[in-house]
PDB file of N, CA and C in Angstrom:
ATOM      1  N   THR A1060     -19.884   1.904   8.892  1.00  0.00           N
ATOM      2  CA  THR A1060     -20.618   0.872   8.173  1.00  0.00           C
ATOM      3  C   THR A1060     -21.975   1.442   7.785  1.00  0.00           C
ATOM      4  N   VAL A1061     -22.318   1.357   6.522  1.00  0.00           N
ATOM      5  CA  VAL A1061     -23.599   1.844   6.019  1.00  0.00           C
ATOM      6  C   VAL A1061     -24.237   0.730   5.206  1.00  0.00           C
ATOM      7  N   GLY A1062     -25.467   0.391   5.539  1.00  0.00           N
ATOM      8  CA  GLY A1062     -26.151  -0.674   4.808  1.00  0.00           C
ATOM      9  C   GLY A1062     -25.415  -1.993   4.869  1.00  0.00           C
ATOM     10  N   GLY A1063     -24.705  -2.250   5.966  1.00  0.00           N
ATOM     11  CA  GLY A1063     -23.967  -3.491   6.131  1.00  0.00           C
ATOM     12  C   GLY A1063     -22.633  -3.537   5.412  1.00  0.00           C
ATOM     13  N   LYS A1064     -22.228  -2.420   4.783  1.00  0.00           N
ATOM     14  CA  LYS A1064     -20.949  -2.381   4.068  1.00  0.00           C
ATOM     15  C   LYS A1064     -20.021  -1.359   4.706  1.00  0.00           C
ATOM     16  N   ASP A1065     -18.755  -1.748   4.831  1.00  0.00           N
ATOM     17  CA  ASP A1065     -17.758  -0.825   5.370  1.00  0.00           C
ATOM     18  C   ASP A1065     -17.426   0.236   4.333  1.00  0.00           C
ATOM     19  N   ILE A1066     -17.278   1.468   4.796  1.00  0.00           N
ATOM     20  CA  ILE A1066     -16.855   2.568   3.929  1.00  0.00           C
ATOM     21  C   ILE A1066     -15.819   3.398   4.678  1.00  0.00           C
ATOM     22  N   VAL A1067     -15.088   4.197   3.934  1.00  0.00           N
ATOM     23  CA  VAL A1067     -14.232   5.218   4.522  1.00  0.00           C
ATOM     24  C   VAL A1067     -14.560   6.520   3.797  1.00  0.00           C
ATOM     25  N   VAL A1068     -14.689   7.585   4.568  1.00  0.00           N
ATOM     26  CA  VAL A1068     -14.990   8.900   4.003  1.00  0.00           C
ATOM     27  C   VAL A1068     -13.782   9.791   4.213  1.00  0.00           C
ATOM     28  N   PHE A1069     -13.244  10.309   3.117  1.00  0.00           N
ATOM     29  CA  PHE A1069     -12.154  11.277   3.186  1.00  0.00           C
ATOM     30  C   PHE A1069     -12.778  12.662   3.069  1.00  0.00           C
ATOM     31  N   HIS A1070     -12.351  13.580   3.896  1.00  0.00           N
ATOM     32  CA  HIS A1070     -12.784  14.975   3.796  1.00  0.00           C
ATOM     33  C   HIS A1070     -11.553  15.845   3.880  1.00  0.00           C
ATOM     34  N   LYS A1071     -11.448  16.771   2.959  1.00  0.00           N
ATOM     35  CA  LYS A1071     -10.280  17.644   2.940  1.00  0.00           C
ATOM     36  C   LYS A1071     -10.716  19.073   2.672  1.00  0.00           C
ATOM     37  N   LYS A1072     -10.129  19.983   3.397  1.00  0.00           N
ATOM     38  CA  LYS A1072     -10.417  21.402   3.196  1.00  0.00           C
ATOM     39  C   LYS A1072      -9.861  21.858   1.858  1.00  0.00           C
ATOM     40  N   GLY A1073     -10.406  22.990   1.374  1.00  0.00           N
ATOM     41  CA  GLY A1073      -9.860  23.581   0.157  1.00  0.00           C
ATOM     42  C   GLY A1073     -10.863  23.807  -0.956  1.00  0.00           C
ATOM     43  N   THR A1074     -12.146  23.559  -0.695  1.00  0.00           N
ATOM     44  CA  THR A1074     -13.174  23.817  -1.698  1.00  0.00           C
ATOM     45  C   THR A1074     -14.091  24.914  -1.171  1.00  0.00           C
ATOM     46  N   ALA A1075     -14.237  25.963  -1.935  1.00  0.00           N
ATOM     47  CA  ALA A1075     -15.036  27.116  -1.511  1.00  0.00           C
ATOM     48  C   ALA A1075     -16.523  26.915  -1.803  1.00  0.00           C
ATOM     49  N   SER A1076     -17.354  27.435  -0.907  1.00  0.00           N
ATOM     50  CA  SER A1076     -18.804  27.400  -1.089  1.00  0.00           C
ATOM     51  C   SER A1076     -19.213  28.329  -2.222  1.00  0.00           C
ATOM     52  N   ALA A1077     -20.165  27.881  -3.013  1.00  0.00           N
ATOM     53  CA  ALA A1077     -20.693  28.710  -4.108  1.00  0.00           C
ATOM     54  C   ALA A1077     -21.816  29.616  -3.626  1.00  0.00           C
ATOM     55  N   LEU A1078     -22.182  29.535  -2.359  1.00  0.00           N
ATOM     56  CA  LEU A1078     -23.342  30.267  -1.859  1.00  0.00           C
ATOM     57  C   LEU A1078     -23.018  31.453  -0.964  1.00  0.00           C
ATOM     58  N   ASP A1079     -21.779  31.604  -0.556  1.00  0.00           N
ATOM     59  CA  ASP A1079     -21.451  32.595   0.455  1.00  0.00           C
ATOM     60  C   ASP A1079     -21.085  33.979  -0.056  1.00  0.00           C
ATOM     61  N   SER A1080     -20.754  34.076  -1.299  1.00  0.00           N
ATOM     62  CA  SER A1080     -20.229  35.336  -1.802  1.00  0.00           C
ATOM     63  C   SER A1080     -20.567  35.487  -3.280  1.00  0.00           C
ATOM     64  N   ARG A1081     -20.428  36.677  -3.744  1.00  0.00           N
ATOM     65  CA  ARG A1081     -20.657  36.931  -5.180  1.00  0.00           C
ATOM     66  C   ARG A1081     -19.644  36.153  -6.027  1.00  0.00           C
ATOM     67  N   PHE A1082     -18.443  35.967  -5.488  1.00  0.00           N
ATOM     68  CA  PHE A1082     -17.402  35.229  -6.183  1.00  0.00           C
ATOM     69  C   PHE A1082     -17.103  33.950  -5.409  1.00  0.00           C
ATOM     70  N   ILE A1083     -17.142  32.814  -6.083  1.00  0.00           N
ATOM     71  CA  ILE A1083     -16.935  31.527  -5.416  1.00  0.00           C
ATOM     72  C   ILE A1083     -15.613  31.497  -4.659  1.00  0.00           C
ATOM     73  N   ALA A1084     -14.577  32.035  -5.238  1.00  0.00           N
ATOM     74  CA  ALA A1084     -13.262  32.012  -4.592  1.00  0.00           C
ATOM     75  C   ALA A1084     -13.263  32.709  -3.238  1.00  0.00           C
ATOM     76  N   GLU A1085     -14.241  33.573  -2.994  1.00  0.00           N
ATOM     77  CA  GLU A1085     -14.328  34.286  -1.716  1.00  0.00           C
ATOM     78  C   GLU A1085     -15.249  33.571  -0.717  1.00  0.00           C
ATOM     79  N   GLY A1086     -15.866  32.471  -1.142  1.00  0.00           N
ATOM     80  CA  GLY A1086     -16.765  31.718  -0.264  1.00  0.00           C
ATOM     81  C   GLY A1086     -15.999  30.994   0.837  1.00  0.00           C
ATOM     82  N   ARG A1087     -16.716  30.635   1.897  1.00  0.00           N
ATOM     83  CA  ARG A1087     -16.064  29.926   3.002  1.00  0.00           C
ATOM     84  C   ARG A1087     -15.644  28.530   2.543  1.00  0.00           C
ATOM     85  N   ASP A1088     -14.686  27.993   3.212  1.00  0.00           N
ATOM     86  CA  ASP A1088     -14.141  26.672   2.879  1.00  0.00           C
ATOM     87  C   ASP A1088     -15.076  25.587   3.409  1.00  0.00           C
ATOM     88  N   VAL A1089     -15.704  24.842   2.494  1.00  0.00           N
ATOM     89  CA  VAL A1089     -16.597  23.750   2.897  1.00  0.00           C
ATOM     90  C   VAL A1089     -15.969  22.384   2.636  1.00  0.00           C
ATOM     91  N   GLY A1090     -14.827  22.364   1.989  1.00  0.00           N
ATOM     92  CA  GLY A1090     -14.114  21.112   1.762  1.00  0.00           C
ATOM     93  C   GLY A1090     -14.700  20.253   0.655  1.00  0.00           C
ATOM     94  N   ALA A1091     -14.109  19.084   0.498  1.00  0.00           N
ATOM     95  CA  ALA A1091     -14.542  18.108  -0.506  1.00  0.00           C
ATOM     96  C   ALA A1091     -14.472  16.720   0.120  1.00  0.00           C
ATOM     97  N   THR A1092     -15.232  15.792  -0.415  1.00  0.00           N
ATOM     98  CA  THR A1092     -15.248  14.437   0.128  1.00  0.00           C
ATOM     99  C   THR A1092     -15.007  13.393  -0.951  1.00  0.00           C
ATOM    100  N   GLY A1093     -14.536  12.256  -0.497  1.00  0.00           N
ATOM    101  CA  GLY A1093     -14.436  11.054  -1.306  1.00  0.00           C
ATOM    102  C   GLY A1093     -14.898   9.903  -0.420  1.00  0.00           C
ATOM    103  N   VAL A1094     -15.659   8.971  -0.976  1.00  0.00           N
ATOM    104  CA  VAL A1094     -16.163   7.829  -0.201  1.00  0.00           C
ATOM    105  C   VAL A1094     -15.737   6.555  -0.923  1.00  0.00           C
ATOM    106  N   PHE A1095     -15.156   5.615  -0.152  1.00  0.00           N
ATOM    107  CA  PHE A1095     -14.542   4.445  -0.759  1.00  0.00           C
ATOM    108  C   PHE A1095     -14.763   3.177   0.057  1.00  0.00           C
ATOM    109  N   VAL A1096     -14.578   2.039  -0.608  1.00  0.00           N
ATOM    110  CA  VAL A1096     -14.509   0.747   0.067  1.00  0.00           C
ATOM    111  C   VAL A1096     -13.089   0.664   0.623  1.00  0.00           C
ATOM    112  N   PRO A1097     -12.920   0.469   1.940  1.00  0.00           N
ATOM    113  CA  PRO A1097     -11.585   0.509   2.536  1.00  0.00           C
ATOM    114  C   PRO A1097     -10.828  -0.812   2.417  1.00  0.00           C
ATOM    115  N   ALA A1098     -10.587  -1.243   1.191  1.00  0.00           N
ATOM    116  CA  ALA A1098      -9.871  -2.503   0.975  1.00  0.00           C
ATOM    117  C   ALA A1098      -9.137  -2.453  -0.363  1.00  0.00           C
ATOM    118  N   ILE A1099      -8.010  -3.133  -0.403  1.00  0.00           N
ATOM    119  CA  ILE A1099      -7.231  -3.299  -1.633  1.00  0.00           C
ATOM    120  C   ILE A1099      -6.867  -4.765  -1.745  1.00  0.00           C
ATOM    121  N   ASP A1100      -7.161  -5.366  -2.893  1.00  0.00           N
ATOM    122  CA  ASP A1100      -6.831  -6.775  -3.141  1.00  0.00           C
ATOM    123  C   ASP A1100      -7.329  -7.678  -2.003  1.00  0.00           C
ATOM    124  N   GLY A1101      -8.526  -7.370  -1.490  1.00  0.00           N
ATOM    125  CA  GLY A1101      -9.135  -8.180  -0.436  1.00  0.00           C
ATOM    126  C   GLY A1101      -8.612  -7.912   0.968  1.00  0.00           C
ATOM    127  N   LYS A1102      -7.652  -6.995   1.101  1.00  0.00           N
ATOM    128  CA  LYS A1102      -7.082  -6.654   2.404  1.00  0.00           C
ATOM    129  C   LYS A1102      -7.734  -5.390   2.943  1.00  0.00           C
ATOM    130  N   ARG A1103      -8.340  -5.501   4.127  1.00  0.00           N
ATOM    131  CA  ARG A1103      -9.019  -4.362   4.755  1.00  0.00           C
ATOM    132  C   ARG A1103      -7.992  -3.350   5.230  1.00  0.00           C
ATOM    133  N   LEU A1104      -8.284  -2.082   4.978  1.00  0.00           N
ATOM    134  CA  LEU A1104      -7.407  -1.000   5.413  1.00  0.00           C
ATOM    135  C   LEU A1104      -8.142  -0.094   6.398  1.00  0.00           C
ATOM    136  N   THR A1105      -7.394   0.491   7.306  1.00  0.00           N
ATOM    137  CA  THR A1105      -7.929   1.517   8.194  1.00  0.00           C
ATOM    138  C   THR A1105      -7.132   2.787   7.947  1.00  0.00           C
ATOM    139  N   PHE A1106      -7.783   3.921   8.090  1.00  0.00           N
ATOM    140  CA  PHE A1106      -7.160   5.185   7.694  1.00  0.00           C
ATOM    141  C   PHE A1106      -7.131   6.191   8.827  1.00  0.00           C
ATOM    142  N   GLU A1107      -6.184   7.106   8.710  1.00  0.00           N
ATOM    143  CA  GLU A1107      -6.101   8.249   9.608  1.00  0.00           C
ATOM    144  C   GLU A1107      -5.668   9.458   8.783  1.00  0.00           C
ATOM    145  N   PHE A1108      -5.978  10.628   9.291  1.00  0.00           N
ATOM    146  CA  PHE A1108      -5.541  11.855   8.631  1.00  0.00           C
ATOM    147  C   PHE A1108      -4.303  12.317   9.368  1.00  0.00           C
ATOM    148  N   ALA A1109      -3.166  12.277   8.698  1.00  0.00           N
ATOM    149  CA  ALA A1109      -1.880  12.602   9.310  1.00  0.00           C
ATOM    150  C   ALA A1109      -1.261  13.798   8.592  1.00  0.00           C
ATOM    151  N   GLY A1110      -1.107  14.891   9.317  1.00  0.00           N
ATOM    152  CA  GLY A1110      -0.571  16.096   8.685  1.00  0.00           C
ATOM    153  C   GLY A1110      -1.577  16.632   7.698  1.00  0.00           C
ATOM    154  N   ASP A1111      -1.295  16.484   6.430  1.00  0.00           N
ATOM    155  CA  ASP A1111      -2.204  16.930   5.373  1.00  0.00           C
ATOM    156  C   ASP A1111      -2.523  15.771   4.424  1.00  0.00           C
ATOM    157  N   GLN A1112      -2.387  14.526   4.920  1.00  0.00           N
ATOM    158  CA  GLN A1112      -2.581  13.358   4.063  1.00  0.00           C
ATOM    159  C   GLN A1112      -3.442  12.303   4.751  1.00  0.00           C
ATOM    160  N   PHE A1113      -4.122  11.523   3.937  1.00  0.00           N
ATOM    161  CA  PHE A1113      -4.824  10.335   4.420  1.00  0.00           C
ATOM    162  C   PHE A1113      -3.808   9.203   4.335  1.00  0.00           C
ATOM    163  N   LYS A1114      -3.626   8.461   5.427  1.00  0.00           N
ATOM    164  CA  LYS A1114      -2.672   7.355   5.417  1.00  0.00           C
ATOM    165  C   LYS A1114      -3.344   6.109   5.946  1.00  0.00           C
ATOM    166  N   ASP A1115      -3.017   4.970   5.301  1.00  0.00           N
ATOM    167  CA  ASP A1115      -3.532   3.716   5.854  1.00  0.00           C
ATOM    168  C   ASP A1115      -2.564   3.248   6.925  1.00  0.00           C
ATOM    169  N   LYS A1116      -3.121   2.712   8.001  1.00  0.00           N
ATOM    170  CA  LYS A1116      -2.319   2.282   9.143  1.00  0.00           C
ATOM    171  C   LYS A1116      -1.544   1.005   8.846  1.00  0.00           C
ATOM    172  N   GLU A1117      -2.011   0.230   7.888  1.00  0.00           N
ATOM    173  CA  GLU A1117      -1.377  -1.067   7.599  1.00  0.00           C
ATOM    174  C   GLU A1117      -0.046  -0.923   6.877  1.00  0.00           C
ATOM    175  N   THR A1118       0.060   0.014   5.921  1.00  0.00           N
ATOM    176  CA  THR A1118       1.304   0.149   5.152  1.00  0.00           C
ATOM    177  C   THR A1118       1.922   1.539   5.247  1.00  0.00           C
ATOM    178  N   GLY A1119       1.154   2.507   5.778  1.00  0.00           N
ATOM    179  CA  GLY A1119       1.654   3.879   5.841  1.00  0.00           C
ATOM    180  C   GLY A1119       1.585   4.601   4.510  1.00  0.00           C
ATOM    181  N   SER A1120       0.925   3.986   3.521  1.00  0.00           N
ATOM    182  CA  SER A1120       0.799   4.624   2.216  1.00  0.00           C
ATOM    183  C   SER A1120      -0.078   5.870   2.328  1.00  0.00           C
ATOM    184  N   ALA A1121       0.233   6.895   1.538  1.00  0.00           N
ATOM    185  CA  ALA A1121      -0.540   8.140   1.512  1.00  0.00           C
ATOM    186  C   ALA A1121      -1.521   8.096   0.350  1.00  0.00           C
ATOM    187  N   TRP A1122      -2.733   8.590   0.597  1.00  0.00           N
ATOM    188  CA  TRP A1122      -3.834   8.547  -0.373  1.00  0.00           C
ATOM    189  C   TRP A1122      -4.355   9.950  -0.618  1.00  0.00           C
ATOM    190  N   ASN A1123      -4.775  10.215  -1.873  1.00  0.00           N
ATOM    191  CA  ASN A1123      -5.355  11.522  -2.157  1.00  0.00           C
ATOM    192  C   ASN A1123      -6.878  11.482  -1.997  1.00  0.00           C
ATOM    193  N   ILE A1124      -7.522  12.613  -2.149  1.00  0.00           N
ATOM    194  CA  ILE A1124      -8.966  12.737  -1.972  1.00  0.00           C
ATOM    195  C   ILE A1124      -9.737  11.893  -2.991  1.00  0.00           C
ATOM    196  N   LEU A1125      -9.081  11.475  -4.063  1.00  0.00           N
ATOM    197  CA  LEU A1125      -9.713  10.651  -5.098  1.00  0.00           C
ATOM    198  C   LEU A1125      -9.559   9.155  -4.831  1.00  0.00           C
ATOM    199  N   GLY A1126      -8.927   8.806  -3.691  1.00  0.00           N
ATOM    200  CA  GLY A1126      -8.787   7.401  -3.326  1.00  0.00           C
ATOM    201  C   GLY A1126      -7.641   6.677  -4.006  1.00  0.00           C
ATOM    202  N   ARG A1127      -6.656   7.416  -4.489  1.00  0.00           N
ATOM    203  CA  ARG A1127      -5.487   6.810  -5.135  1.00  0.00           C
ATOM    204  C   ARG A1127      -4.280   6.946  -4.211  1.00  0.00           C
ATOM    205  N   ALA A1128      -3.553   5.846  -4.053  1.00  0.00           N
ATOM    206  CA  ALA A1128      -2.324   5.878  -3.257  1.00  0.00           C
ATOM    207  C   ALA A1128      -1.263   6.635  -4.045  1.00  0.00           C
ATOM    208  N   VAL A1129      -0.708   7.667  -3.432  1.00  0.00           N
ATOM    209  CA  VAL A1129       0.262   8.521  -4.122  1.00  0.00           C
ATOM    210  C   VAL A1129       1.683   8.352  -3.585  1.00  0.00           C
ATOM    211  N   GLU A1130       1.819   7.671  -2.444  1.00  0.00           N
ATOM    212  CA  GLU A1130       3.140   7.406  -1.859  1.00  0.00           C
ATOM    213  C   GLU A1130       3.065   6.095  -1.094  1.00  0.00           C
ATOM    214  N   GLY A1131       4.190   5.427  -1.000  1.00  0.00           N
ATOM    215  CA  GLY A1131       4.281   4.243  -0.163  1.00  0.00           C
ATOM    216  C   GLY A1131       4.120   2.932  -0.906  1.00  0.00           C
ATOM    217  N   GLU A1132       4.020   1.873  -0.139  1.00  0.00           N
ATOM    218  CA  GLU A1132       3.946   0.504  -0.660  1.00  0.00           C
ATOM    219  C   GLU A1132       2.809   0.302  -1.662  1.00  0.00           C
ATOM    220  N   LEU A1133       1.693   0.992  -1.454  1.00  0.00           N
ATOM    221  CA  LEU A1133       0.521   0.803  -2.325  1.00  0.00           C
ATOM    222  C   LEU A1133       0.407   1.870  -3.423  1.00  0.00           C
ATOM    223  N   LYS A1134       1.471   2.638  -3.648  1.00  0.00           N
ATOM    224  CA  LYS A1134       1.448   3.708  -4.650  1.00  0.00           C
ATOM    225  C   LYS A1134       0.882   3.199  -5.974  1.00  0.00           C
ATOM    226  N   GLY A1135      -0.076   3.950  -6.510  1.00  0.00           N
ATOM    227  CA  GLY A1135      -0.704   3.595  -7.779  1.00  0.00           C
ATOM    228  C   GLY A1135      -1.994   2.802  -7.623  1.00  0.00           C
ATOM    229  N   LYS A1136      -2.239   2.240  -6.449  1.00  0.00           N
ATOM    230  CA  LYS A1136      -3.472   1.483  -6.211  1.00  0.00           C
ATOM    231  C   LYS A1136      -4.641   2.452  -6.073  1.00  0.00           C
ATOM    232  N   GLN A1137      -5.826   1.979  -6.438  1.00  0.00           N
ATOM    233  CA  GLN A1137      -7.034   2.805  -6.400  1.00  0.00           C
ATOM    234  C   GLN A1137      -8.099   2.130  -5.552  1.00  0.00           C
ATOM    235  N   LEU A1138      -8.628   2.848  -4.564  1.00  0.00           N
ATOM    236  CA  LEU A1138      -9.749   2.335  -3.780  1.00  0.00           C
ATOM    237  C   LEU A1138     -11.009   2.352  -4.631  1.00  0.00           C
ATOM    238  N   GLU A1139     -11.892   1.391  -4.404  1.00  0.00           N
ATOM    239  CA  GLU A1139     -13.170   1.355  -5.115  1.00  0.00           C
ATOM    240  C   GLU A1139     -14.052   2.486  -4.594  1.00  0.00           C
ATOM    241  N   SER A1140     -14.531   3.301  -5.510  1.00  0.00           N
ATOM    242  CA  SER A1140     -15.362   4.442  -5.158  1.00  0.00           C
ATOM    243  C   SER A1140     -16.779   3.993  -4.793  1.00  0.00           C
ATOM    244  N   VAL A1141     -17.370   4.668  -3.817  1.00  0.00           N
ATOM    245  CA  VAL A1141     -18.761   4.436  -3.428  1.00  0.00           C
ATOM    246  C   VAL A1141     -19.567   5.624  -3.936  1.00  0.00           C
ATOM    247  N   VAL A1142     -20.652   5.349  -4.633  1.00  0.00           N
ATOM    248  CA  VAL A1142     -21.482   6.427  -5.168  1.00  0.00           C
ATOM    249  C   VAL A1142     -21.988   7.277  -4.008  1.00  0.00           C
ATOM    250  N   HIS A1143     -21.774   8.573  -4.109  1.00  0.00           N
ATOM    251  CA  HIS A1143     -22.212   9.521  -3.089  1.00  0.00           C
ATOM    252  C   HIS A1143     -22.361  10.887  -3.742  1.00  0.00           C
ATOM    253  N   ALA A1144     -22.863  11.817  -2.986  1.00  0.00           N
ATOM    254  CA  ALA A1144     -22.990  13.184  -3.494  1.00  0.00           C
ATOM    255  C   ALA A1144     -22.882  14.146  -2.323  1.00  0.00           C
ATOM    256  N   ASN A1145     -22.411  15.324  -2.612  1.00  0.00           N
ATOM    257  CA  ASN A1145     -22.377  16.399  -1.619  1.00  0.00           C
ATOM    258  C   ASN A1145     -23.579  17.293  -1.894  1.00  0.00           C
ATOM    259  N   HIS A1146     -24.605  17.122  -1.097  1.00  0.00           N
ATOM    260  CA  HIS A1146     -25.848  17.871  -1.309  1.00  0.00           C
ATOM    261  C   HIS A1146     -25.954  19.065  -0.384  1.00  0.00           C
ATOM    262  N   PHE A1147     -26.774  20.007  -0.777  1.00  0.00           N
ATOM    263  CA  PHE A1147     -27.149  21.067   0.136  1.00  0.00           C
ATOM    264  C   PHE A1147     -28.149  20.463   1.105  1.00  0.00           C
ATOM    265  N   TRP A1148     -27.846  20.515   2.390  1.00  0.00           N
ATOM    266  CA  TRP A1148     -28.690  19.868   3.380  1.00  0.00           C
ATOM    267  C   TRP A1148     -30.136  20.337   3.288  1.00  0.00           C
ATOM    268  N   PHE A1149     -30.380  21.626   3.127  1.00  0.00           N
ATOM    269  CA  PHE A1149     -31.750  22.132   3.120  1.00  0.00           C
ATOM    270  C   PHE A1149     -32.581  21.511   2.008  1.00  0.00           C
ATOM    271  N   SER A1150     -31.983  21.242   0.871  1.00  0.00           N
ATOM    272  CA  SER A1150     -32.763  20.631  -0.217  1.00  0.00           C
ATOM    273  C   SER A1150     -32.902  19.123  -0.011  1.00  0.00           C
ATOM    274  N   TRP A1151     -31.858  18.475   0.484  1.00  0.00           N
ATOM    275  CA  TRP A1151     -31.924  17.036   0.741  1.00  0.00           C
ATOM    276  C   TRP A1151     -33.010  16.728   1.773  1.00  0.00           C
ATOM    277  N   ALA A1152     -33.023  17.490   2.862  1.00  0.00           N
ATOM    278  CA  ALA A1152     -33.944  17.230   3.971  1.00  0.00           C
ATOM    279  C   ALA A1152     -35.407  17.346   3.550  1.00  0.00           C
ATOM    280  N   VAL A1153     -35.700  18.188   2.603  1.00  0.00           N
ATOM    281  CA  VAL A1153     -37.080  18.336   2.128  1.00  0.00           C
ATOM    282  C   VAL A1153     -37.560  17.045   1.467  1.00  0.00           C
ATOM    283  N   PHE A1154     -36.706  16.426   0.672  1.00  0.00           N
ATOM    284  CA  PHE A1154     -37.098  15.231  -0.085  1.00  0.00           C
ATOM    285  C   PHE A1154     -36.793  13.921   0.636  1.00  0.00           C
ATOM    286  N   GLN A1155     -35.896  13.965   1.619  1.00  0.00           N
ATOM    287  CA  GLN A1155     -35.509  12.764   2.369  1.00  0.00           C
ATOM    288  C   GLN A1155     -35.582  13.039   3.872  1.00  0.00           C
ATOM    289  N   PRO A1156     -36.770  13.326   4.402  1.00  0.00           N
ATOM    290  CA  PRO A1156     -36.879  13.740   5.805  1.00  0.00           C
ATOM    291  C   PRO A1156     -36.509  12.673   6.822  1.00  0.00           C
ATOM    292  N   ASP A1157     -36.460  11.410   6.442  1.00  0.00           N
ATOM    293  CA  ASP A1157     -36.121  10.336   7.373  1.00  0.00           C
ATOM    294  C   ASP A1157     -34.635   9.988   7.373  1.00  0.00           C
ATOM    295  N   THR A1158     -33.817  10.834   6.758  1.00  0.00           N
ATOM    296  CA  THR A1158     -32.385  10.590   6.692  1.00  0.00           C
ATOM    297  C   THR A1158     -31.788  10.536   8.093  1.00  0.00           C
ATOM    298  N   LYS A1159     -30.921   9.524   8.321  1.00  0.00           N
ATOM    299  CA  LYS A1159     -30.202   9.427   9.591  1.00  0.00           C
ATOM    300  C   LYS A1159     -28.949  10.291   9.523  1.00  0.00           C
ATOM    301  N   ILE A1160     -28.665  10.949  10.612  1.00  0.00           N
ATOM    302  CA  ILE A1160     -27.490  11.814  10.676  1.00  0.00           C
ATOM    303  C   ILE A1160     -26.488  11.187  11.629  1.00  0.00           C
ATOM    304  N   PHE A1161     -25.259  10.987  11.139  1.00  0.00           N
ATOM    305  CA  PHE A1161     -24.190  10.431  11.948  1.00  0.00           C
ATOM    306  C   PHE A1161     -23.168  11.535  12.201  1.00  0.00           C
ATOM    307  N   LYS A1162     -22.768  11.679  13.430  1.00  0.00           N
ATOM    308  CA  LYS A1162     -21.766  12.692  13.758  1.00  0.00           C
ATOM    309  C   LYS A1162     -20.418  12.021  13.961  1.00  0.00           C
ATOM    310  N   GLY A1163     -19.356  12.693  13.514  1.00  0.00           N
ATOM    311  CA  GLY A1163     -18.003  12.163  13.639  1.00  0.00           C
ATOM    312  C   GLY A1163     -17.493  12.201  15.048  1.00  0.00           C
TER     313      GLY A1163
END
């Protein structure tokens, strides 16, 4: 819950860092994120990472990193996206020193 609103954050490996190597493809894997409102048609969903997929516990539907159901009862449904950004921590911290850090 952030700012009184429920969110779900998806994180998946497979995105290379642009800072680690001369060639991005050789950079370490820093992953990618998607942040969403965890509800469809007014029904709250809870998620887990199962195997290599995000799945909601209520229907077992599989979701991609973009918040779209790709398999199951909710196939084709889209979670509402929450505005977010993947920042470089060192630059963010300079301008937002009071940022709260939450650990998983």
